[in-house]
Amino acid sequence: TTAQCVPLGGQEFQCQCATGYRGDGRNCYDIDECSSSPCHINGRCVNRLGSFDCHCQPGFYGDGFLCSQLAAQPERTKTQCEHHRDSVQSTGPEGYPVVGAYVPQCDDNGLYRPLQCHGSTGYCWCVDSNGQERAGTRTPPGTQPTDCDGPGLPSVAPPTVRPLPRPDVTPPPHADVTLLYAQGQKIGALPLSGTRLDETSARTLLTLHGSIVVGLAYDCKENHVYWTDLSARTINRAAMAPGAEPEILINTNLVSPEGLAVDPNRRLMFWVDSNTDLIETSNLDGSGRRTLFGTELVNPRAIIVVSSTGTLYWTDWNREAPKIESSTVEGQNRKVVVSDGIGLPNALTYDTTSGQVCWADAGTKRLECVFPDGTGRRVVHPSLNYPFNMVYYRSHFYFTDWRRDGVIAVNKESSQITGEYLPDQRSHLYGITIATSHCLSG
């Protein structure tokens, strides 16, 4: 109440304004106590109805009436949101382009802001405390964003089908062999005519708003494409069929998922995370997840699986000691295959004809091959530009190149570049894989 009745004796009484109000007792008005500057010089006054509060300014402590400067505090450890934001904004030669990428928004305490928006596309959505999208909250550009603090919103991670605008899934034209490549928010399809790049038939397979697709893999038995999303920090898949929508398989405890490999025979997938420095595996539906390796990894990037031999190979572009390693798919018999004469081994593939492991190095600029035991090393091409990812098919290597922003073909026998495809959209291409109408050997 703003007033009170004060008895004066007998039948007499008087109306009197309550503390913090002024007036004649019948009409009372709030007093703005802050106008008299009652708080400390390093404090802040907040007027309230009938009262006021004093708070110390940031960098000071006390009750607001007396504020003392805080002693210098050691820099706190970065939060999950800050690590996520920094990983997207990396600007080094091995980093990711900022233009067009979704950059997480963190609050003053380093926590994810409940409402996240993608600056380039205009889509907004709500997230939980781990930065995971909350189902049913995504809104398109030009519409009112969801009230993320409103009642009735689910507090759990998204369901299997991600609440994205319907992706533009356009199966590639009928072709026995098609290269799939990742380029920012899309997965492109580039058919092969024999071993020649069929540029006229190239098209977008899948549009993924707000994503940064990095690793790509293909399941020849179920005709599904798998990919890692650096922006959403997820592993996903979609059927290569009209109207197919993305399905989230893994959406927890990923920070910078990059290389991805699928073993169609064992129905397993494998991936690397360059932030947590882990190599992990799971069933193709995301179940049975476990860590294969969590030690002696600094900057893992590419990973492949040779299904016929049950062998994994991966690269680590650790600046101090880059290497290519191998193990069984069960995580046994880990060993170094190559550790000398390499710089930035981004791309990795397996030559099914010779049984050699081959890599493209953005540091040495070479494309090289070696037998799994480390013998028979040879240079296929001595002067590449900036390869990122690579796949092998019928005596040809096909790799994505960051200097040309395209797909390059190299003949293994002649060591000559035999083709180049530059998409209309000029931006970095990441992963590349091969989709076939039947499973290939290897």
GROMACS .gro file of N, CA and C in nm, residues 164-172 185-188 203-209 239-246:
model
   84
  164LEU      N    1   1.469  -2.776  -3.928
  164LEU     CA    2   1.523  -2.682  -4.026
  164LEU      C    3   1.417  -2.655  -4.132
  165PRO      N    4   1.430  -2.545  -4.204
  165PRO     CA    5   1.345  -2.531  -4.322
  165PRO      C    6   1.370  -2.649  -4.415
  166ARG      N    7   1.268  -2.692  -4.483
  166ARG     CA    8   1.283  -2.812  -4.566
  166ARG      C    9   1.399  -2.798  -4.663
  167PRO      N   10   1.497  -2.887  -4.657
  167PRO     CA   11   1.613  -2.874  -4.744
  167PRO      C   12   1.577  -2.906  -4.889
  168ASP      N   13   1.654  -2.846  -4.977
  168ASP     CA   14   1.632  -2.869  -5.119
  168ASP      C   15   1.706  -2.994  -5.162
  169VAL      N   16   1.647  -3.110  -5.143
  169VAL     CA   17   1.712  -3.234  -5.179
  169VAL      C   18   1.682  -3.266  -5.325
  170THR      N   19   1.784  -3.262  -5.406
  170THR     CA   20   1.769  -3.292  -5.548
  170THR      C   21   1.867  -3.403  -5.583
  171PRO      N   22   1.818  -3.526  -5.597
  171PRO     CA   23   1.910  -3.636  -5.630
  171PRO      C   24   1.987  -3.605  -5.758
  172PRO      N   25   2.113  -3.646  -5.766
  172PRO     CA   26   2.190  -3.622  -5.887
  172PRO      C   27   2.129  -3.698  -6.004
  185GLN      N   28   2.718  -2.422  -4.664
  185GLN     CA   29   2.585  -2.463  -4.625
  185GLN      C   30   2.521  -2.562  -4.722
  186LYS      N   31   2.602  -2.620  -4.811
  186LYS     CA   32   2.542  -2.713  -4.905
  186LYS      C   33   2.633  -2.833  -4.929
  187ILE      N   34   2.571  -2.938  -4.980
  187ILE     CA   35   2.643  -3.054  -5.032
  187ILE      C   36   2.614  -3.060  -5.181
  188GLY      N   37   2.718  -3.053  -5.262
  188GLY     CA   38   2.702  -3.054  -5.407
  188GLY      C   39   2.725  -3.191  -5.465
  203ARG      N   40   2.508  -3.022  -5.967
  203ARG     CA   41   2.397  -2.952  -5.904
  203ARG      C   42   2.407  -2.965  -5.751
  204THR      N   43   2.322  -2.891  -5.683
  204THR     CA   44   2.317  -2.898  -5.537
  204THR      C   45   2.235  -3.019  -5.494
  205LEU      N   46   2.292  -3.103  -5.411
  205LEU     CA   47   2.220  -3.218  -5.358
  205LEU      C   48   2.136  -3.181  -5.236
  206LEU      N   49   2.195  -3.102  -5.146
  206LEU     CA   50   2.131  -3.076  -5.017
  206LEU      C   51   2.169  -2.936  -4.970
  207THR      N   52   2.070  -2.856  -4.931
  207THR     CA   53   2.093  -2.722  -4.877
  207THR      C   54   2.070  -2.726  -4.727
  208LEU      N   55   2.167  -2.677  -4.650
  208LEU     CA   56   2.162  -2.684  -4.503
  208LEU      C   57   2.189  -2.546  -4.446
  209HIS      N   58   2.084  -2.470  -4.425
  209HIS     CA   59   2.098  -2.332  -4.380
  209HIS      C   60   2.169  -2.324  -4.246
  239ALA      N   61   1.901  -3.956  -4.669
  239ALA     CA   62   1.888  -4.045  -4.784
  239ALA      C   63   1.899  -3.962  -4.912
  240MET      N   64   1.963  -4.018  -5.012
  240MET     CA   65   1.975  -3.949  -5.140
  240MET      C   66   1.850  -3.976  -5.222
  241ALA      N   67   1.739  -3.917  -5.175
  241ALA     CA   68   1.609  -3.937  -5.238
  241ALA      C   69   1.533  -3.805  -5.234
  242PRO      N   70   1.441  -3.783  -5.328
  242PRO     CA   71   1.367  -3.656  -5.332
  242PRO      C   72   1.295  -3.629  -5.200
  243GLY      N   73   1.308  -3.506  -5.150
  243GLY     CA   74   1.237  -3.465  -5.030
  243GLY      C   75   1.295  -3.517  -4.901
  244ALA      N   76   1.407  -3.588  -4.906
  244ALA     CA   77   1.466  -3.641  -4.783
  244ALA      C   78   1.511  -3.527  -4.692
  245GLU      N   79   1.497  -3.545  -4.563
  245GLU     CA   80   1.536  -3.443  -4.468
  245GLU      C   81   1.652  -3.494  -4.382
  246PRO      N   82   1.735  -3.403  -4.331
  246PRO     CA   83   1.849  -3.443  -4.248
  246PRO      C   84   1.804  -3.511  -4.119
   0.00000   0.00000   0.00000
